[in-house]
Short mmCIF file of C-alpha atoms and ligand atoms in Angstrom, two decimals:
data_model
loop_
_atom_site.label_atom_id
_atom_site.label_comp_id
_atom_site.label_asym_id
_atom_site.label_seq_id
_atom_site.Cartn_x
_atom_site.Cartn_y
_atom_site.Cartn_z
CA MET A 1 -13.79 30.11 -29.46
CA GLU A 2 -14.73 28.63 -26.10
CA GLY A 3 -18.21 30.11 -26.48
CA THR A 4 -18.73 28.62 -29.93
CA ARG A 5 -17.77 25.18 -28.73
CA LEU A 6 -20.07 25.44 -25.75
CA PHE A 7 -22.89 26.54 -28.03
CA ALA A 8 -22.31 23.59 -30.37
CA ALA A 9 -22.32 21.20 -27.43
CA CYS A 10 -25.59 22.71 -26.23
CA VAL A 11 -27.34 22.30 -29.55
CA GLY A 12 -26.09 18.74 -29.88
CA LEU A 13 -26.96 17.72 -26.35
CA MET A 14 -29.68 19.70 -24.65
CA LEU A 15 -29.21 17.69 -21.51
CA SER A 16 -25.60 18.59 -20.84
CA CYS A 17 -26.56 22.23 -21.14
CA THR A 18 -29.19 22.14 -18.47
CA TYR A 19 -26.79 20.19 -16.31
CA ALA A 20 -24.09 22.80 -16.90
CA ASN A 21 -26.44 25.31 -15.31
CA TYR A 22 -26.16 23.76 -11.94
CA GLY A 23 -22.72 22.26 -11.87
CA SER A 24 -21.43 22.36 -8.31
CA TRP A 25 -18.04 23.32 -6.94
CA MET A 26 -18.31 20.19 -4.82
CA ASN A 27 -17.37 18.41 -8.02
CA LEU A 28 -13.81 19.20 -6.93
CA GLY A 29 -14.29 16.44 -4.38
CA MET A 30 -15.23 13.95 -7.07
CA GLN A 31 -12.21 14.60 -9.25
CA GLY A 32 -9.10 12.54 -8.72
CA LEU A 33 -7.20 14.44 -6.07
CA ASP A 34 -3.84 13.66 -7.65
CA VAL A 35 -4.74 16.14 -10.35
CA TRP A 36 -3.85 18.91 -7.92
CA ARG A 37 -0.76 17.29 -6.52
CA ASN A 38 0.93 17.25 -9.86
CA PRO A 39 -0.83 19.84 -11.97
CA GLN A 40 1.76 20.37 -14.67
CA ILE A 41 1.08 16.93 -16.13
CA TYR A 42 -2.55 17.73 -16.74
CA VAL A 43 -2.29 21.19 -18.21
CA VAL A 44 -3.09 20.70 -21.86
CA GLY A 45 -1.90 23.37 -24.24
CA THR A 46 -2.46 26.81 -22.75
CA SER A 47 -5.68 25.94 -20.98
CA PRO A 48 -5.04 26.09 -17.25
CA LEU A 49 -6.36 23.36 -15.01
CA CYS A 50 -8.82 25.62 -13.20
CA GLY A 51 -10.66 26.23 -16.45
CA ARG A 52 -11.04 22.53 -17.10
CA ILE A 53 -12.78 21.42 -13.93
CA PRO A 54 -16.53 21.45 -14.49
CA GLY A 55 -18.71 22.93 -11.76
CA LEU A 56 -16.73 26.04 -10.86
CA SER A 57 -18.29 29.46 -11.34
CA PRO A 58 -16.25 32.22 -13.04
CA GLY A 59 -15.32 33.73 -9.66
CA GLN A 60 -14.27 30.34 -8.34
CA ARG A 61 -12.11 29.77 -11.40
CA LYS A 62 -10.33 33.04 -10.69
CA LEU A 63 -9.74 32.10 -7.06
CA CYS A 64 -8.58 28.69 -8.24
CA GLN A 65 -6.01 30.31 -10.52
CA LEU A 66 -4.89 32.67 -7.79
CA ARG A 67 -4.60 29.98 -5.13
CA GLN A 68 -4.06 26.81 -7.07
CA ASP A 69 -2.22 25.28 -4.12
CA HIS A 70 -5.48 25.43 -2.10
CA MET A 71 -7.48 23.36 -4.53
CA SER A 72 -6.46 19.95 -3.33
CA SER A 73 -7.61 20.99 0.17
CA VAL A 74 -10.90 22.27 -1.21
CA GLY A 75 -11.39 18.97 -3.04
CA ARG A 76 -10.58 16.98 0.10
CA GLY A 77 -13.02 19.14 2.09
CA ALA A 78 -15.81 18.61 -0.41
CA ARG A 79 -15.15 14.88 -0.51
CA ALA A 80 -15.18 14.64 3.29
CA GLY A 81 -18.43 16.63 3.34
CA ILE A 82 -20.08 14.29 0.86
CA ALA A 83 -18.92 11.22 2.80
CA GLU A 84 -20.23 12.68 6.07
CA CYS A 85 -23.54 13.50 4.39
CA GLN A 86 -23.84 9.88 3.25
CA HIS A 87 -23.10 8.70 6.77
CA GLN A 88 -25.67 11.01 8.38
CA PHE A 89 -28.37 10.07 5.87
CA ARG A 90 -27.64 6.36 5.50
CA HIS A 91 -30.99 5.50 7.12
CA SER A 92 -33.09 8.11 5.33
CA ARG A 93 -35.10 7.97 2.14
CA TRP A 94 -32.82 10.54 0.58
CA ASN A 95 -29.40 9.02 1.22
CA CYS A 96 -27.15 11.73 -0.20
CA SER A 97 -26.11 9.59 -3.14
CA THR A 98 -24.12 11.24 -5.88
CA VAL A 99 -24.51 11.07 -9.64
CA ASP A 100 -21.91 10.93 -12.33
CA ASP A 101 -21.91 14.55 -13.52
CA SER A 102 -20.71 17.91 -12.30
CA SER A 103 -23.94 18.61 -10.43
CA VAL A 104 -22.66 15.99 -7.90
CA PHE A 105 -26.08 15.30 -6.33
CA GLY A 106 -28.21 15.47 -9.47
CA PRO A 107 -31.31 17.59 -10.01
CA VAL A 108 -32.81 16.75 -6.62
CA LEU A 109 -30.82 19.45 -4.85
CA GLN A 110 -32.13 22.06 -7.25
CA ILE A 111 -35.11 22.11 -4.91
CA PRO A 112 -34.42 24.62 -2.09
CA SER A 113 -35.10 21.92 0.50
CA ARG A 114 -33.73 20.93 3.90
CA GLU A 115 -31.55 18.38 2.15
CA ALA A 116 -29.99 21.08 -0.01
CA ALA A 117 -29.43 23.14 3.14
CA PHE A 118 -27.59 20.27 4.80
CA ALA A 119 -25.47 19.46 1.76
CA HIS A 120 -24.31 23.06 1.38
CA SER A 121 -23.51 23.47 5.06
CA ILE A 122 -21.54 20.25 5.41
CA ALA A 123 -19.48 20.91 2.28
CA ALA A 124 -18.64 24.45 3.44
CA ALA A 125 -17.63 23.04 6.83
CA GLY A 126 -15.45 20.48 5.05
CA VAL A 127 -13.52 23.22 3.28
CA VAL A 128 -12.94 25.16 6.53
CA MET A 129 -11.58 22.00 8.13
CA SER A 130 -9.30 20.85 5.35
CA VAL A 131 -7.86 24.31 4.63
CA ALA A 132 -7.31 24.96 8.37
CA ARG A 133 -5.42 21.67 8.65
CA SER A 134 -3.40 22.24 5.48
CA CYS A 135 -2.26 25.61 6.87
CA ARG A 136 -1.06 23.93 10.03
CA ASP A 137 0.73 21.26 8.04
CA GLY A 138 2.58 23.89 6.02
CA GLN A 139 1.05 22.83 2.71
CA LEU A 140 -0.16 26.27 1.66
CA ALA A 141 1.98 29.25 0.72
CA SER A 142 -0.30 31.92 2.17
CA CYS A 143 -0.93 30.59 5.69
CA GLY A 144 0.70 28.75 8.55
CA CYS A 145 -0.05 27.80 12.15
CA SER A 146 -3.01 29.42 13.88
CA GLN A 147 -2.48 32.98 15.09
CA ALA A 148 -5.53 32.81 17.33
CA ALA A 149 -5.39 34.92 20.49
CA ARG A 150 -4.82 33.21 23.82
CA PRO A 151 -8.18 32.22 25.36
CA ASP A 152 -9.03 34.13 28.55
CA HIS A 153 -9.79 31.06 30.61
CA LEU A 154 -6.40 29.46 30.07
CA ASP A 155 -4.38 28.85 33.25
CA ASP A 156 -1.84 31.66 33.70
CA GLU A 157 1.06 29.27 33.93
CA TRP A 158 0.28 27.51 30.67
CA VAL A 159 1.94 28.46 27.43
CA TRP A 160 -0.25 29.39 24.48
CA GLY A 161 1.64 28.25 21.46
CA GLY A 162 2.36 25.13 19.57
CA CYS A 163 1.12 24.94 16.02
CA GLY A 164 -2.66 25.07 15.93
CA ASP A 165 -5.10 24.43 13.09
CA ASN A 166 -5.65 27.74 11.34
CA ILE A 167 -9.42 27.83 11.63
CA HIS A 168 -9.58 31.57 11.12
CA TYR A 169 -7.86 31.28 7.75
CA GLY A 170 -9.92 28.22 6.80
CA TYR A 171 -13.10 30.11 7.60
CA ARG A 172 -12.09 33.16 5.58
CA PHE A 173 -10.96 31.18 2.57
CA ALA A 174 -14.08 28.99 2.58
CA LYS A 175 -16.28 32.07 2.82
CA GLY A 176 -14.60 33.65 -0.18
CA PHE A 177 -14.46 30.53 -2.30
CA VAL A 178 -17.81 28.91 -1.54
CA ASP A 179 -19.95 32.06 -1.41
CA VAL A 180 -18.52 33.88 -4.42
CA ARG A 181 -20.72 31.96 -6.84
CA GLU A 182 -23.83 33.18 -5.04
CA LYS A 183 -22.77 36.79 -5.35
CA GLU A 184 -21.39 37.17 -8.85
CA LYS A 185 -24.65 36.94 -10.73
CA LYS A 186 -27.13 39.74 -10.19
CA HIS A 187 -30.43 37.89 -9.90
CA LYS A 188 -33.61 39.87 -10.06
CA ARG A 189 -34.86 40.72 -6.58
CA GLY A 190 -37.83 38.59 -5.70
CA SER A 191 -36.89 35.88 -8.23
CA VAL A 192 -36.50 32.20 -7.39
CA LYS A 193 -32.76 32.32 -8.09
CA PHE A 194 -32.30 35.37 -5.90
CA ALA A 195 -34.02 33.59 -3.01
CA ARG A 196 -31.98 30.44 -3.55
CA SER A 197 -28.74 32.42 -3.43
CA ARG A 198 -29.68 33.96 -0.10
CA MET A 199 -30.59 30.52 1.22
CA ASN A 200 -27.25 29.05 0.13
CA ILE A 201 -25.27 31.91 1.65
CA HIS A 202 -27.04 31.47 4.96
CA ASN A 203 -26.51 27.69 5.07
CA ASN A 204 -22.87 27.91 3.96
CA GLU A 205 -22.27 30.26 6.87
CA ALA A 206 -24.06 27.95 9.30
CA GLY A 207 -21.75 25.14 8.18
CA ARG A 208 -18.61 27.24 8.61
CA ARG A 209 -19.73 28.41 12.04
CA SER A 210 -20.38 24.85 13.20
CA VAL A 211 -16.64 24.20 12.88
CA ILE A 212 -15.81 27.28 14.95
CA ALA A 213 -18.40 26.35 17.58
CA LEU A 214 -16.79 22.94 18.04
CA THR A 215 -13.17 24.06 17.99
CA LYS A 216 -11.15 22.45 20.76
CA LEU A 217 -8.23 23.30 22.91
CA ASN A 218 -5.42 20.77 22.93
CA CYS A 219 -2.92 20.82 25.76
CA LYS A 220 0.21 18.83 26.29
CA CYS A 221 2.43 18.23 29.28
CA HIS A 222 6.18 18.58 29.16
CA GLY A 223 8.73 17.96 31.83
CA VAL A 224 11.09 15.34 33.15
CA SER A 225 9.52 11.87 33.19
CA GLY A 226 5.96 13.08 32.88
CA SER A 227 6.21 15.63 35.69
CA CYS A 228 4.08 18.07 33.73
CA SER A 229 6.09 21.07 34.85
CA ALA A 230 5.11 22.91 31.69
CA VAL A 231 1.90 22.86 29.64
CA THR A 232 1.50 24.08 26.09
CA CYS A 233 -1.93 24.56 24.50
CA TRP A 234 -3.14 25.22 20.99
CA GLN A 235 -6.29 25.36 18.90
CA ARG A 236 -7.49 22.11 17.34
CA LEU A 237 -10.22 21.18 14.87
CA PRO A 238 -13.12 19.01 16.05
CA ALA A 239 -13.61 15.55 14.52
CA PHE A 240 -15.66 15.86 11.36
CA ARG A 241 -18.22 13.43 12.80
CA GLU A 242 -18.99 16.00 15.54
CA VAL A 243 -19.62 18.63 12.88
CA GLY A 244 -21.84 16.18 10.98
CA ASP A 245 -23.84 15.35 14.12
CA LEU A 246 -24.33 19.03 14.95
CA LEU A 247 -25.45 19.90 11.41
CA LYS A 248 -27.80 16.89 11.35
CA ASP A 249 -29.45 18.32 14.48
CA LYS A 250 -29.71 21.66 12.70
CA TYR A 251 -31.26 19.83 9.74
CA ASP A 252 -33.89 18.27 11.98
CA GLY A 253 -34.69 21.70 13.40
CA ALA A 254 -34.34 23.65 10.15
CA THR A 255 -36.59 26.67 9.65
CA GLU A 256 -38.78 27.27 6.61
CA VAL A 257 -38.31 30.81 5.36
CA THR A 258 -39.27 33.13 2.55
CA VAL A 259 -36.82 35.65 1.17
CA THR A 260 -37.89 39.28 1.00
CA ARG A 261 -37.09 41.55 -1.93
CA ARG A 262 -34.35 43.08 0.19
CA GLY A 263 -32.80 39.66 0.65
CA ARG A 264 -33.82 39.13 4.26
CA LEU A 265 -35.03 35.80 5.56
CA ARG A 266 -38.51 35.78 7.02
CA VAL A 267 -39.96 32.85 8.97
CA THR A 268 -42.90 31.36 7.06
CA ASP A 269 -44.75 30.36 10.20
CA ARG A 270 -44.69 33.24 12.66
CA ARG A 271 -45.03 30.87 15.59
CA TYR A 272 -41.40 29.86 15.11
CA ARG A 273 -38.46 31.94 16.20
CA ARG A 274 -36.18 33.66 13.76
CA PRO A 275 -33.29 31.48 12.63
CA THR A 276 -29.86 32.44 13.97
CA PRO A 277 -26.80 32.44 11.70
CA GLU A 278 -26.02 28.97 13.11
CA ASP A 279 -29.36 27.48 12.00
CA LEU A 280 -30.22 25.89 8.67
CA VAL A 281 -32.99 27.34 6.54
CA TYR A 282 -35.00 26.09 3.57
CA ILE A 283 -37.59 27.55 1.24
CA GLN A 284 -39.56 24.55 0.04
CA GLU A 285 -40.83 21.39 1.71
CA SER A 286 -39.01 18.31 0.48
CA PRO A 287 -40.57 15.75 -1.84
CA ASP A 288 -41.13 12.40 -0.12
CA TYR A 289 -38.29 10.68 -2.09
CA CYS A 290 -40.36 7.50 -2.12
CA ARG A 291 -40.40 6.62 -5.80
CA LYS A 292 -37.87 6.78 -8.53
CA ASN A 293 -38.41 9.98 -10.47
CA SER A 294 -35.73 10.97 -12.92
CA THR A 295 -37.11 14.47 -13.53
CA LEU A 296 -36.81 15.09 -9.84
CA GLY A 297 -33.60 13.07 -9.59
CA SER A 298 -34.96 10.91 -6.80
CA SER A 299 -33.76 7.30 -6.87
CA GLY A 300 -36.64 6.07 -4.71
CA THR A 301 -36.31 3.55 -1.91
CA THR A 302 -37.04 0.30 -3.75
CA GLY A 303 -34.33 -2.20 -2.89
CA ARG A 304 -33.12 -0.34 0.20
CA THR A 305 -32.41 -2.48 3.25
CA CYS A 306 -34.74 -1.70 6.12
CA ASP A 307 -35.14 -2.70 9.76
CA ARG A 308 -38.40 -4.54 10.39
CA THR A 309 -38.52 -3.65 14.07
CA SER A 310 -37.52 0.01 13.93
CA GLN A 311 -40.06 2.82 14.17
CA GLY A 312 -37.47 5.31 12.88
CA THR A 313 -36.54 6.45 9.39
CA ASP A 314 -34.64 3.19 8.85
CA GLY A 315 -37.72 1.10 9.71
CA CYS A 316 -39.47 -0.75 6.89
CA GLY A 317 -42.64 1.27 7.51
CA LEU A 318 -41.18 4.71 6.88
CA LEU A 319 -38.34 3.79 4.52
CA CYS A 320 -40.56 1.73 2.20
CA CYS A 321 -43.30 4.39 2.24
CA GLY A 322 -45.93 1.79 3.11
CA ARG A 323 -45.27 -0.32 -0.01
CA GLY A 324 -44.13 -3.27 2.08
CA TYR A 325 -40.91 -5.21 1.95
CA ASN A 326 -39.36 -8.44 0.72
CA THR A 327 -37.69 -10.86 3.07
CA GLN A 328 -34.62 -12.81 2.07
CA HIS A 329 -32.63 -15.41 3.95
CA VAL A 330 -28.96 -15.27 3.18
CA THR A 331 -26.00 -17.14 4.52
CA VAL A 332 -23.09 -15.06 5.65
CA ALA A 333 -19.62 -16.19 6.62
CA GLU A 334 -18.32 -14.82 9.89
CA ARG A 335 -15.29 -15.31 12.08
CA CYS A 336 -16.21 -17.16 15.23
CA SER A 337 -14.84 -19.22 18.14
CA CYS A 338 -11.72 -17.11 18.18
CA LYS A 339 -8.88 -18.34 20.35
CA PHE A 340 -5.82 -16.51 21.55
CA ILE A 341 -2.76 -18.55 20.83
CA TRP A 342 0.35 -17.90 22.96
CA CYS A 343 2.02 -15.79 21.69
CA CYS A 344 0.72 -13.69 19.82
CA LYS A 345 -1.97 -14.56 17.39
CA VAL A 346 -5.69 -15.05 17.23
CA GLN A 347 -7.11 -18.08 15.48
CA CYS A 348 -10.72 -18.16 14.37
CA LYS A 349 -13.06 -20.57 12.68
CA THR A 350 -15.38 -19.57 9.92
CA CYS A 351 -19.03 -20.01 10.78
CA ARG A 352 -21.94 -19.79 8.43
CA ARG A 353 -24.90 -18.00 9.82
CA GLU A 354 -28.38 -17.47 8.42
CA ARG A 355 -29.39 -13.87 8.26
CA THR A 356 -32.68 -12.35 7.34
CA ILE A 357 -32.63 -9.21 5.22
CA HIS A 358 -35.59 -7.00 4.49
CA THR A 359 -35.65 -4.80 1.42
CA CYS A 360 -38.26 -2.29 0.32
CA LYS A 361 -40.67 -3.30 -2.47
C1 NAG B 401 -28.79 5.21 -1.90
O1 NAG B 401 -29.89 4.42 -2.21
C2 NAG B 401 -29.90 3.90 -3.53
C3 NAG B 401 -31.16 3.10 -3.74
O2 NAG B 401 -32.27 3.90 -3.54
C4 NAG B 401 -28.67 3.04 -3.76
O3 NAG B 401 -28.62 2.61 -5.11
C5 NAG B 401 -27.41 3.86 -3.45
O4 NAG B 401 -26.27 3.04 -3.54
C6 NAG B 401 -27.48 4.47 -2.06
N1 NAG B 401 -26.37 5.37 -1.92
C7 NAG B 401 -25.63 5.44 -0.83
C8 NAG B 401 -24.54 6.44 -0.82
O5 NAG B 401 -25.83 4.73 0.14
C1 NAG B 402 -41.79 13.39 -10.92
O1 NAG B 402 -41.84 14.56 -10.13
C2 NAG B 402 -42.43 15.66 -10.74
C3 NAG B 402 -42.24 16.86 -9.85
O2 NAG B 402 -42.72 16.63 -8.56
C4 NAG B 402 -43.88 15.35 -11.03
O3 NAG B 402 -44.53 16.44 -11.66
C5 NAG B 402 -43.98 14.11 -11.92
O4 NAG B 402 -45.32 13.72 -12.11
C6 NAG B 402 -43.20 12.96 -11.30
N1 NAG B 402 -43.10 11.87 -12.26
C7 NAG B 402 -43.41 10.60 -11.94
C8 NAG B 402 -43.21 9.59 -13.02
O5 NAG B 402 -43.83 10.29 -10.84
#
């Protein structure tokens, strides 16, 4: 029944079929999150919710059914990953913009590029973070506060306890959920899809490990009037911005690899060192993302705001790919001449200021 309907949809709309091929689990981050808060409302007939979210692979649907209470965390993790990606790439030609279908980023990330490496790693990191936090907050049935062992370097007098973020659980769940789709289909060794799966698995792991590498220790004083006679410490997640910054560095230093028939990664240029599990890898050089190309899924840089004086990726030279830029004078309203009025408010005037904006041709 399901198969027949899918077939009919494919014949009627070739496009949606090719799109269905590369639907992404990150689509969970694009769906309204309330869906998961109150699932019974949305279950139509006998079809469970997990079967109705486009982008999940069969294995992910099973995990979704088994751990439905985790799905709102997975969605939040994916959404945070996408937002962080857009922050990190706001000054680049490819700006991590999303499209309105279950592929999330459109056809452009079909290319096994550095950008695809980054997107996979940051989304996997997002899931580790949000699941680890949900465990701590008691939102999930199968996990609670961190059970991590006491670190060796902790002062003997300090208590290891409190309720830490369960990074170990977040890591394990993210590994199972995110990687399963790369393992369930047996691609022919040496094929493009086989290589891409190995690349994704490597970059997902690099993303998850970045969270572990940045995990913090939080300590708190107790005692009468701040005497700090007792200290309790626990494990805490890093800020997601730190994870984004680290993975952006890994992106800048990503290694081009080929995948052997046995599934090993081999450095393309032997002068470079072998990538560690913490590094990002890619198989193909990126397109230049300069012009709009709908086959490729590149939106081009025409109309992007650039900085006339910058020599970096946000500068008009690089961002506009040498096409030049338009200059516009606009008037913006700003708060100015603010005064503190006793007590307690701030009163400002509105000033109009001329601003010059440059946009790529
Ligand atoms: C990315 O750039 C395109 C123009 O090339 C713009 O339409 C889009 O809003 C930008 N997306 C983000 C997330 O900044
Ligand atoms: C879009 O990109 C593809 C793949 O790189 C290329 O073959 C094609 O010529 C491009 N189309 C346009 C209109 O530039």
